[in-house]
Coordinates of C-alpha atoms in Angstrom, one line a residue:
X1 CA 14.2 26.3 -1.0
X2 CA 12.0 23.8 1.0
X3 CA 13.9 20.9 2.5
X4 CA 12.9 17.5 1.0
X5 CA 11.5 15.5 3.8
X6 CA 12.1 12.3 2.0
X7 CA 15.8 12.8 2.1
X8 CA 15.9 11.8 5.7
X9 CA 15.4 8.1 6.7
X10 CA 13.9 9.3 10.0
X11 CA 11.3 11.5 8.3
X12 CA 10.4 8.7 5.9
X13 CA 9.7 6.4 8.9
X14 CA 7.8 9.1 10.7
X15 CA 5.5 9.7 7.6
X16 CA 4.9 6.0 7.2
X17 CA 4.0 5.7 10.9
X18 CA 1.6 8.7 10.8
X19 CA 0.0 7.9 7.4
X20 CA -2.5 5.3 8.7
X21 CA -3.5 7.7 11.5
X22 CA -4.2 10.5 9.0
X23 CA -6.4 8.2 6.9
X24 CA -8.3 6.9 10.0
X25 CA -8.9 10.4 11.3
X26 CA -10.0 11.7 7.9
X27 CA -12.5 8.8 7.3
X28 CA -13.8 7.9 10.8
X29 CA -14.3 11.5 11.9
X30 CA -16.6 12.5 9.0
X31 CA -20.4 12.5 9.7
X32 CA -20.9 10.3 6.6
X33 CA -18.7 7.6 8.0
X34 CA -19.9 7.9 11.6
X35 CA -23.5 7.7 10.3
X36 CA -23.0 4.4 8.7
X37 CA -23.1 2.8 12.1
X38 CA -26.6 4.1 12.7
X39 CA -30.0 2.6 11.5
X40 CA -30.7 5.9 9.7
X41 CA -27.5 7.0 7.8
X42 CA -29.2 9.6 5.5
X43 CA -31.1 11.3 8.3
X44 CA -28.0 11.1 10.6
X45 CA -26.0 13.1 7.9
X46 CA -28.6 15.8 8.0
X47 CA -28.4 16.1 11.8
X48 CA -24.7 16.0 12.6
X49 CA -22.7 19.1 12.0
X50 CA -19.8 19.2 9.5
X51 CA -16.7 17.7 11.0
X52 CA -13.6 19.5 12.0
X53 CA -10.2 18.3 12.8
X54 CA -11.0 17.4 16.4
X55 CA -14.4 15.8 15.9
X56 CA -14.9 12.1 16.8
X57 CA -17.7 9.7 17.7
X58 CA -17.8 11.1 21.3
X59 CA -18.2 14.7 20.0
X60 CA -21.0 13.6 17.6
X61 CA -22.6 11.5 20.3
X62 CA -22.7 14.4 22.7
X63 CA -24.1 16.7 20.0
X64 CA -26.8 14.1 19.2
X65 CA -27.9 13.8 22.9
X66 CA -28.0 17.6 23.3
X67 CA -30.2 17.9 20.2
X68 CA -32.3 15.1 21.6
X69 CA -32.9 17.0 24.8
X70 CA -34.0 20.1 22.8
X71 CA -36.3 18.0 20.6
X72 CA -37.9 16.2 23.5
X73 CA -38.7 19.6 25.1
X74 CA -40.2 20.9 21.9
X75 CA -42.4 17.9 21.7
X76 CA -43.5 18.2 25.2
X77 CA -44.5 21.8 24.5
X78 CA -46.4 20.6 21.4
X79 CA -48.4 18.1 23.5
X80 CA -49.2 20.9 26.1
X81 CA -50.5 23.0 23.2
X82 CA -52.9 20.3 22.1
X83 CA -54.1 19.6 25.6
X84 CA -54.9 23.3 26.2
X85 CA -57.2 23.1 23.2
X86 CA -58.7 19.7 23.9
X87 CA -62.3 20.6 24.5
X88 CA -63.3 19.2 21.2
X89 CA -61.5 15.9 21.7
X90 CA -63.0 12.7 23.2
X91 CA -61.8 11.6 26.6
X92 CA -59.9 8.7 25.0
X93 CA -58.0 11.2 22.7
X94 CA -57.2 13.3 25.7
X95 CA -55.9 10.3 27.6
X96 CA -53.7 9.4 24.7
X97 CA -52.2 13.0 24.8
X98 CA -51.8 12.8 28.5
X99 CA -49.8 9.5 28.1
X100 CA -47.6 11.3 25.5
X101 CA -47.0 14.2 27.9
X102 CA -46.0 11.8 30.7
X103 CA -43.7 9.9 28.3
X104 CA -42.1 13.1 27.0
X105 CA -41.2 14.2 30.5
X106 CA -39.7 10.8 31.2
X107 CA -37.6 11.1 28.0
X108 CA -36.4 14.5 29.1
X109 CA -35.3 13.1 32.4
X110 CA -33.6 10.1 30.8
X111 CA -31.7 12.3 28.3
X112 CA -30.5 14.7 30.9
X113 CA -29.2 11.7 33.0
X114 CA -27.5 10.4 29.8
X115 CA -25.9 13.7 29.0
X116 CA -24.5 14.1 32.5
X117 CA -22.5 10.9 31.9
X118 CA -21.4 11.2 28.3
X119 CA -20.4 14.8 28.8
X120 CA -17.8 13.7 31.4
X121 CA -15.8 11.3 29.4
X122 CA -14.6 10.4 25.9
X123 CA -13.7 6.8 26.9
X124 CA -15.4 3.5 27.0
X125 CA -17.5 3.2 30.1
X126 CA -17.6 0.4 32.6
X127 CA -19.9 -2.5 31.8
X128 CA -22.4 -1.4 34.5
X129 CA -22.4 2.2 33.6
X130 CA -22.7 1.5 29.9
X131 CA -25.7 -0.8 30.6
X132 CA -27.3 1.9 32.7
X133 CA -27.2 4.5 29.9
X134 CA -28.0 2.0 27.1
X135 CA -31.1 1.1 29.2
X136 CA -32.1 4.8 29.4
X137 CA -31.7 5.4 25.7
X138 CA -33.6 2.2 24.9
X139 CA -36.4 3.4 27.1
X140 CA -36.5 6.7 25.3
X141 CA -37.3 5.0 22.0
X142 CA -39.9 2.8 23.8
X143 CA -41.6 5.8 25.3
X144 CA -41.8 7.5 21.9
X145 CA -43.2 4.4 20.3
X146 CA -45.8 4.1 23.1
X147 CA -47.0 7.6 22.4
X148 CA -47.2 6.8 18.6
X149 CA -49.1 3.5 19.3
X150 CA -51.6 5.2 21.6
X151 CA -52.4 8.0 19.1
X152 CA -52.8 5.5 16.2
X153 CA -55.1 3.3 18.3
X154 CA -57.4 6.3 19.1
X155 CA -59.7 6.8 16.2
X156 CA -61.0 10.1 17.6
X157 CA -57.5 11.6 17.7
X158 CA -57.3 11.9 13.9
X159 CA -57.4 15.7 14.2
X160 CA -54.2 15.9 16.1
X161 CA -52.3 12.9 14.5
X162 CA -50.7 14.7 11.6
X163 CA -49.5 17.5 13.9
X164 CA -47.9 15.0 16.3
X165 CA -46.9 11.9 14.4
X166 CA -44.8 13.7 11.8
X167 CA -42.5 15.3 14.4
X168 CA -42.5 12.1 16.4
X169 CA -41.2 10.2 13.4
X170 CA -38.1 12.5 13.2
X171 CA -37.7 12.4 17.0
X172 CA -37.6 8.6 16.8
X173 CA -34.8 8.7 14.2
X174 CA -32.8 11.2 16.3
X175 CA -33.1 9.1 19.4
X176 CA -32.0 6.0 17.4
X177 CA -29.0 7.9 16.2
X178 CA -28.1 8.9 19.8
X179 CA -28.4 5.3 20.9
X180 CA -26.3 4.1 18.0
X181 CA -23.5 6.6 18.6
X182 CA -23.5 5.9 22.3
X183 CA -23.2 2.2 21.5
X184 CA -20.3 2.8 19.1
X185 CA -18.4 5.2 21.4
X186 CA -19.1 4.4 25.0
X187 CA -20.2 0.7 25.2
X188 CA -17.5 -1.9 25.7
X189 CA -17.1 -4.3 22.8
X190 CA -18.0 -7.2 25.1
X191 CA -20.5 -5.4 27.2
X192 CA -22.4 -8.2 28.8
X193 CA -20.5 -10.3 31.3
X194 CA -21.0 -14.0 31.1
X195 CA -22.2 -15.7 34.4
X196 CA -19.2 -16.9 36.4
X197 CA -21.1 -19.0 38.9
X198 CA -24.5 -19.7 40.4
X199 CA -23.6 -18.6 43.9
X200 CA -27.0 -17.2 44.7
X201 CA -28.9 -20.4 45.3
X202 CA -31.1 -19.7 48.3
X203 CA -32.7 -21.9 50.9
X204 CA -36.4 -21.1 51.1
X205 CA -38.3 -21.1 54.4
X206 CA -42.0 -20.6 53.7
X207 CA -41.3 -18.3 50.8
X208 CA -40.8 -15.0 52.5
X209 CA -38.0 -12.5 52.8
X210 CA -35.5 -12.4 55.7
X211 CA -36.0 -8.8 56.7
X212 CA -33.6 -6.8 58.9
X213 CA -35.7 -4.3 60.8
X214 CA -35.4 -2.1 63.8
X215 CA -36.9 -3.4 67.1
X216 CA -39.9 -1.1 66.6
X217 CA -40.6 -2.4 63.2
X218 CA -40.0 -6.0 64.2
X219 CA -42.6 -5.5 66.9
X220 CA -45.1 -4.0 64.5
X221 CA -44.6 -6.7 62.0
X222 CA -44.8 -9.5 64.6
X223 CA -47.9 -8.1 66.1
X224 CA -49.8 -8.3 62.9
X225 CA -48.5 -11.6 61.7
X226 CA -48.6 -13.2 65.1
X227 CA -45.1 -14.4 64.6
X228 CA -46.4 -17.1 62.2
X229 CA -44.3 -15.8 59.3
X230 CA -41.0 -17.6 59.1
X231 CA -39.0 -15.3 56.8
X232 CA -36.9 -16.4 53.9
X233 CA -33.4 -17.4 54.9
X234 CA -31.0 -16.5 52.1
X235 CA -27.8 -18.5 52.4
X236 CA -24.7 -18.0 50.3
X237 CA -21.0 -18.7 50.6
X238 CA -20.7 -15.9 53.1
X239 CA -23.5 -16.8 55.5
X240 CA -26.9 -15.3 55.8
X241 CA -28.3 -12.4 53.9
X242 CA -30.8 -10.0 55.3
X243 CA -32.9 -7.4 53.5
X244 CA -32.4 -4.0 55.1
X245 CA -35.7 -2.2 55.9
X246 CA -35.8 1.4 56.9
X247 CA -39.4 1.6 58.0
X248 CA -42.6 -0.4 57.8
X249 CA -46.3 0.4 57.5
X250 CA -49.1 -2.0 57.5
X251 CA -52.3 -1.9 55.3
X252 CA -55.2 -3.8 56.7
X253 CA -58.8 -3.5 55.7
X254 CA -60.0 -4.1 59.3
X255 CA -58.3 -1.0 60.6
X256 CA -55.7 -2.8 62.7
X257 CA -52.8 -1.4 60.6
X258 CA -51.5 2.0 59.8
X259 CA -53.8 2.3 56.7
X260 CA -56.8 0.7 55.2
X261 CA -55.9 1.6 51.6
X262 CA -52.7 0.8 49.7
X263 CA -52.6 4.2 48.0
X264 CA -52.4 5.9 51.3
X265 CA -49.4 3.8 52.3
X266 CA -47.7 4.6 49.1
X267 CA -48.2 8.3 49.7
X268 CA -46.6 8.0 53.1
X269 CA -43.4 6.5 51.6
X270 CA -40.4 8.9 51.5
X271 CA -39.4 10.5 48.3
X272 CA -36.1 10.0 46.4
X273 CA -34.3 7.8 48.9
X274 CA -31.0 6.3 47.8
X275 CA -31.6 3.0 49.4
X276 CA -28.7 3.2 51.8
X277 CA -31.1 2.9 54.8
X278 CA -33.0 0.0 53.2
X279 CA -36.4 -0.5 51.8
X280 CA -39.6 1.2 52.9
X281 CA -41.8 -1.8 53.4
X282 CA -45.6 -1.8 52.9
X283 CA -47.0 -5.0 54.4
X284 CA -50.5 -5.6 52.9
X285 CA -52.6 -8.1 54.8
X286 CA -55.0 -10.5 53.2
X287 CA -58.0 -9.0 51.4
X288 CA -59.3 -7.9 48.1
X289 CA -58.2 -4.3 47.4
X290 CA -60.2 -2.6 44.7
X291 CA -57.7 0.2 44.0
X292 CA -55.9 1.6 41.0
X293 CA -52.3 2.1 42.1
X294 CA -49.6 4.1 40.3
X295 CA -46.2 4.3 42.0
X296 CA -44.3 7.3 40.8
X297 CA -40.7 7.6 40.0
X298 CA -39.8 9.4 43.2
X299 CA -40.9 6.4 45.4
X300 CA -37.6 4.6 45.1
X301 CA -36.7 1.5 47.1
X302 CA -40.3 0.6 47.9
X303 CA -41.1 -3.0 48.8
X304 CA -44.6 -4.5 49.0
X305 CA -45.2 -7.7 50.9
X306 CA -48.5 -9.5 50.8
X307 CA -49.9 -12.5 52.6
X308 CA -49.6 -14.7 49.4
X309 CA -51.1 -15.4 46.0
X310 CA -54.9 -15.3 46.2
X311 CA -54.7 -13.9 49.7
X312 CA -53.6 -10.3 49.1
X313 CA -55.4 -9.3 45.9
X314 CA -55.3 -5.9 44.0
X315 CA -58.0 -5.7 41.4
X316 CA -59.5 -3.4 38.8
X317 CA -61.3 -3.5 35.5
X318 CA -60.2 -0.7 33.2
X319 CA -60.0 -1.6 29.5
X320 CA -59.6 -0.1 26.1
X321 CA -63.2 -0.9 25.2
X322 CA -64.3 1.3 28.1
X323 CA -62.2 4.3 26.9
X324 CA -58.8 3.8 28.5
X325 CA -55.6 3.6 26.6
X326 CA -53.6 0.4 26.9
X327 CA -50.9 2.4 28.7
X328 CA -53.3 3.7 31.4
X329 CA -55.6 0.7 31.7
X330 CA -53.5 -1.1 34.4
X331 CA -54.8 -2.0 37.8
X332 CA -51.3 -1.5 39.1
X333 CA -48.5 0.6 37.5
X334 CA -45.0 1.3 38.8
X335 CA -42.1 3.3 37.5
X336 CA -40.2 3.7 40.8
X337 CA -36.7 2.3 40.5
X338 CA -35.7 -0.7 42.7
X339 CA -39.3 -1.7 43.4
X340 CA -40.0 -5.1 44.9
X341 CA -43.3 -6.9 45.2
X342 CA -43.7 -10.3 47.0
X343 CA -46.8 -12.6 47.6
X344 CA -49.4 -10.5 45.8
X345 CA -52.1 -11.2 43.2
X346 CA -52.7 -8.5 40.6
X347 CA -55.9 -8.7 38.6
X348 CA -57.8 -7.0 35.8
X349 CA -61.3 -8.4 35.7
X350 CA -62.5 -6.7 32.5
X351 CA -62.6 -10.0 30.7
X352 CA -61.7 -11.1 27.2
X353 CA -64.6 -9.2 25.6
X354 CA -63.0 -5.9 26.7
X355 CA -59.8 -6.7 24.7
X356 CA -56.7 -4.8 26.0
X357 CA -57.0 -4.7 29.8
X358 CA -53.7 -4.6 31.7
X359 CA -53.2 -6.0 35.2
X360 CA -49.7 -4.6 35.8
X361 CA -47.6 -2.1 33.8
X362 CA -44.0 -2.1 34.8
X363 CA -41.6 0.7 33.8
X364 CA -39.5 0.5 37.0
X365 CA -35.8 0.0 36.5
X366 CA -34.2 -2.8 38.5
X367 CA -37.6 -4.0 39.7
X368 CA -38.6 -7.5 40.9
X369 CA -41.8 -9.4 41.3
X370 CA -41.4 -12.5 43.4
X371 CA -44.1 -15.1 44.1
X372 CA -46.8 -12.9 42.5
X373 CA -49.7 -13.7 40.3
X374 CA -50.9 -11.6 37.2
X375 CA -54.4 -12.4 36.1
X376 CA -56.2 -10.9 33.0
X377 CA -56.9 -11.9 29.4
X378 CA -55.5 -9.8 26.6
X379 CA -52.3 -7.8 27.5
X380 CA -52.1 -9.0 31.1
X381 CA -48.5 -8.0 32.0
X382 CA -47.1 -4.9 30.3
X383 CA -43.3 -5.2 30.7
X384 CA -43.0 -1.6 29.3
X385 CA -39.4 -0.6 29.7
X386 CA -36.1 -0.7 31.6
X387 CA -34.8 -3.8 33.5
X388 CA -37.1 -6.3 35.3
X389 CA -36.9 -9.7 37.0
X390 CA -39.8 -12.1 37.7
X391 CA -39.3 -15.1 39.9
X392 CA -41.8 -17.9 40.8
X393 CA -44.7 -15.9 39.4
X394 CA -47.9 -17.1 37.7
X395 CA -49.1 -15.2 34.6
X396 CA -52.5 -15.9 33.1
X397 CA -53.8 -14.5 29.8
X398 CA -54.8 -15.0 26.2
X399 CA -53.6 -12.6 23.4
X400 CA -50.1 -11.2 23.9
X401 CA -50.4 -11.6 27.6
X402 CA -46.7 -10.7 28.3
X403 CA -45.9 -7.7 26.1
X404 CA -43.7 -4.6 26.0
X405 CA -40.1 -3.6 25.5
X406 CA -38.3 -4.0 28.8
X407 CA -35.2 -6.1 29.3
X408 CA -37.3 -8.7 31.2
X409 CA -36.3 -12.1 32.6
X410 CA -38.8 -14.7 33.9
X411 CA -37.3 -17.5 36.0
X412 CA -39.1 -20.5 37.5
X413 CA -42.5 -18.9 36.5
X414 CA -45.7 -20.5 35.3
X415 CA -47.4 -19.2 32.1
X416 CA -51.1 -20.2 32.0
X417 CA -52.8 -19.5 28.6
X418 CA -56.5 -19.1 29.2
X419 CA -59.7 -19.7 27.1
X420 CA -60.0 -16.7 24.7
X421 CA -63.0 -15.4 22.9
X422 CA -64.3 -17.2 19.8
X423 CA -62.0 -16.9 16.8
X424 CA -59.1 -15.7 19.0
X425 CA -55.8 -17.5 19.5
X426 CA -53.3 -17.3 22.4
X427 CA -49.9 -15.7 22.1
X428 CA -47.8 -15.8 25.3
X429 CA -45.5 -12.9 24.3
X430 CA -45.5 -9.9 22.0
X431 CA -42.1 -8.2 22.4
X432 CA -41.7 -4.6 21.2
X433 CA -38.1 -4.0 20.3
X434 CA -37.9 -1.3 17.6
X435 CA -34.2 -0.7 17.2
X436 CA -31.3 -3.1 16.8
X437 CA -29.2 -1.3 19.5
X438 CA -31.8 -1.6 22.3
X439 CA -30.7 -3.9 25.0
X440 CA -34.3 -5.2 25.5
X441 CA -36.1 -8.5 25.1
X442 CA -38.1 -11.2 26.9
X443 CA -36.1 -14.1 28.4
X444 CA -38.0 -17.1 29.8
X445 CA -35.9 -19.5 31.8
X446 CA -36.8 -22.7 33.6
X447 CA -40.5 -21.8 33.4
X448 CA -43.6 -24.0 32.9
X449 CA -46.2 -23.5 30.2
X450 CA -49.5 -25.3 30.8
X451 CA -53.2 -24.5 30.0
X452 CA -55.1 -22.7 32.7
X453 CA -58.1 -24.7 34.1
X454 CA -60.7 -23.0 31.9
X455 CA -58.7 -23.8 28.7
X456 CA -57.8 -27.3 29.9
X457 CA -61.4 -28.2 30.7
X458 CA -63.0 -26.6 27.6
X459 CA -62.5 -29.5 25.1
X460 CA -61.9 -26.7 22.6
X461 CA -58.7 -26.6 20.5
X462 CA -57.1 -23.2 20.8
X463 CA -54.0 -22.3 18.8
X464 CA -51.4 -21.3 21.4
X465 CA -48.1 -19.7 20.3
X466 CA -44.9 -18.9 22.2
X467 CA -45.1 -15.3 20.7
X468 CA -45.4 -13.1 17.8
X469 CA -43.4 -10.1 16.5
X470 CA -45.1 -6.9 17.7
X471 CA -42.3 -4.7 16.5
X472 CA -39.5 -4.9 13.9
X473 CA -36.7 -6.2 16.1
X474 CA -38.9 -8.3 18.5
X475 CA -36.7 -10.5 20.7
X476 CA -37.8 -13.5 22.8
X477 CA -35.9 -16.5 24.1
X478 CA -37.2 -19.7 25.8
X479 CA -34.6 -21.6 27.7
X480 CA -34.7 -24.9 29.7
X481 CA -38.5 -24.5 30.1
X482 CA -41.4 -27.1 30.0
X483 CA -43.9 -26.7 27.2
X484 CA -47.1 -28.7 27.4
X485 CA -48.9 -30.0 24.3
X486 CA -51.0 -26.8 23.9
X487 CA -48.1 -25.2 22.1
X488 CA -48.6 -25.9 18.4
X489 CA -45.8 -27.4 16.4
X490 CA -45.0 -24.2 14.5
X491 CA -44.4 -22.5 17.8
X492 CA -44.5 -18.9 16.7
X493 CA -47.2 -16.7 15.0
X494 CA -46.9 -13.9 12.4
X495 CA -48.1 -10.4 13.3
X496 CA -49.1 -9.3 9.8
X497 CA -47.8 -10.9 6.6
X498 CA -44.0 -11.1 6.6
X499 CA -43.5 -8.2 9.0
X500 CA -40.4 -8.6 11.1
X501 CA -39.8 -12.2 10.1
X502 CA -36.3 -11.3 8.9
X503 CA -35.4 -8.8 11.7
X504 CA -36.9 -10.4 14.8
X505 CA -34.9 -12.8 17.0
X506 CA -36.7 -15.8 18.4
X507 CA -34.7 -18.6 20.0
X508 CA -35.2 -21.8 21.9
X509 CA -32.7 -23.7 24.0
X510 CA -33.0 -27.1 25.6
X511 CA -36.7 -27.0 26.4
X512 CA -38.7 -30.0 27.4
X513 CA -42.3 -31.3 27.2
X514 CA -44.6 -32.3 24.3
X515 CA -44.8 -28.7 23.0
X516 CA -41.0 -28.2 22.8
X517 CA -40.2 -30.2 19.7
X518 CA -38.6 -27.8 17.2
X519 CA -38.6 -30.0 14.1
X520 CA -41.8 -28.4 12.8
X521 CA -41.1 -24.9 14.0
X522 CA -41.4 -21.8 11.7
X523 CA -38.6 -21.4 9.1
X524 CA -38.3 -17.6 9.4
X525 CA -34.8 -16.2 9.2
X526 CA -35.5 -14.7 12.7
X527 CA -36.0 -18.1 14.4
X528 CA -33.1 -20.0 15.9
X529 CA -32.4 -23.1 17.9
X530 CA -29.4 -22.0 19.9
X531 CA -26.6 -23.6 21.9
X532 CA -25.5 -23.0 25.5
X533 CA -23.0 -20.3 24.5
X534 CA -25.8 -18.2 22.8
X535 CA -28.3 -19.0 25.6
X536 CA -25.9 -17.7 28.2
X537 CA -26.3 -14.2 26.8
X538 CA -29.9 -14.3 28.1
X539 CA -29.3 -15.4 31.6
X540 CA -29.9 -13.2 34.7
X541 CA -26.2 -12.5 35.1
X542 CA -25.6 -11.6 31.5
X543 CA -28.9 -10.2 30.2
X544 CA -29.7 -8.1 33.3
X545 CA -26.3 -8.0 35.0
X546 CA -28.4 -9.3 37.9
X547 CA -25.5 -10.2 40.2
X548 CA -25.0 -6.5 40.8
X549 CA -28.5 -5.6 42.0
X550 CA -30.7 -8.6 42.8
X551 CA -28.8 -9.9 45.9
X552 CA -29.7 -6.9 48.0
X553 CA -33.4 -7.8 47.6
X554 CA -33.0 -11.3 49.1
X555 CA -35.0 -12.7 46.2
X556 CA -33.6 -16.1 45.0
X557 CA -32.2 -16.5 41.5
X558 CA -29.9 -18.5 39.4
X559 CA -27.4 -16.4 37.5
X560 CA -26.5 -18.8 34.7
X561 CA -28.1 -21.8 33.0
X562 CA -29.5 -24.7 35.1

């Protein structure tokens, strides 16, 4: 006869102790319960395998990432199939497919990198490592959405849309599930660190970087600049900072440097460096460079230094009207991690009549633009994906002139709305967050918003907004910035009807100037006037974890609120 376990006080205590564990295991380890933490519970249930006694959020997360890799590869093969049979398509449709092929490969790379991390551990990651992976998974969703947007905007691509957009819709949900499970399992509950101090307050000397070079490179640099360039001296509690430079090449149109074209200098940069030896520096002397530049992912730790805004100018005029996609219209595009640009003007001169015409597309993780100018009209600066910092830059444009879905922070910058076409309005930002678990958004801190000269002198009243919700979870924050009277009292514009007004996140904190009054702002659920505690989440130290990667560049920044 079986022994009655309840006869023993010890056994009773043991059962009472284990009972909660059994209930937690049986509920939390089933796909139906796990899937409740994702934006697509029903779809998630169809994807995850039936649970077994040892399954948990980490097992499901790894399964989801593995499936995502397989799915991304299948989609890439599908795109290749359409491109092989593209003779009947227009050049714009082909370019849209080529964008998708590029983005699919990027997704495969990011998913493989993700799996290498999540496959090693079933524990919460460090703050930095969790942010790295959440950034990659966020970018995967952004890349997929970019492909969808490009195909939908290409009228002549209708013959391939149904064959591509349907699988892409499922792919998007799968990637969203992967991001949600990663966030639930591997991301610390309090992932973002609050800024502890503003130690990185730098003393500027003529606005350049204090470079540490070899004697050979110092001689080359000095010969070209005639030793007139006093480099930035970065001072912190520990003394002087210097930016380590491994090698230097000079681009000069008069033939006095190593190259006359910027693209040739980029091609000469080493591939896949780890940065331990410093940056490969391309010094670009004053001149107007009519080049289309695309810096590939393997050109890591590349620094471009010009002679100053309106001195070193990179310019082009590609536009959507002329048959380019928004994604491949930029004069300058970069996806190389740890890229830095200083003292350069980037232009797209297509003009307002050509609609979307990008000056710079940035998809480079841990990238910085310092003392640069971005000049165009609609869609000037495409902050496409990953983590980006802009300091003391000028941005000119009209409709949605800062747009995209990076985690991007603008500090001490100037935003200059220009005179648009008739019947157009100005929107400074159009942020593209599509998923609540993406760590993306636009943070604008201690910046100045004034009308550009053409708008200021036009005597025409143009509605100028702080932003509008391009995607469902659009997120933009203005903090401690000056807003001139061109900003209308409502502050923010709709995209279409009531789209994203409940799910977007727009916030303002302690701004100044005649356009900063929030008493007549929109009353959407997604709009907030926030306090210092909430604003701190969007500072350089918290939003970008900038204390861990900006100091090595020598670029000045303030980690917290002013």
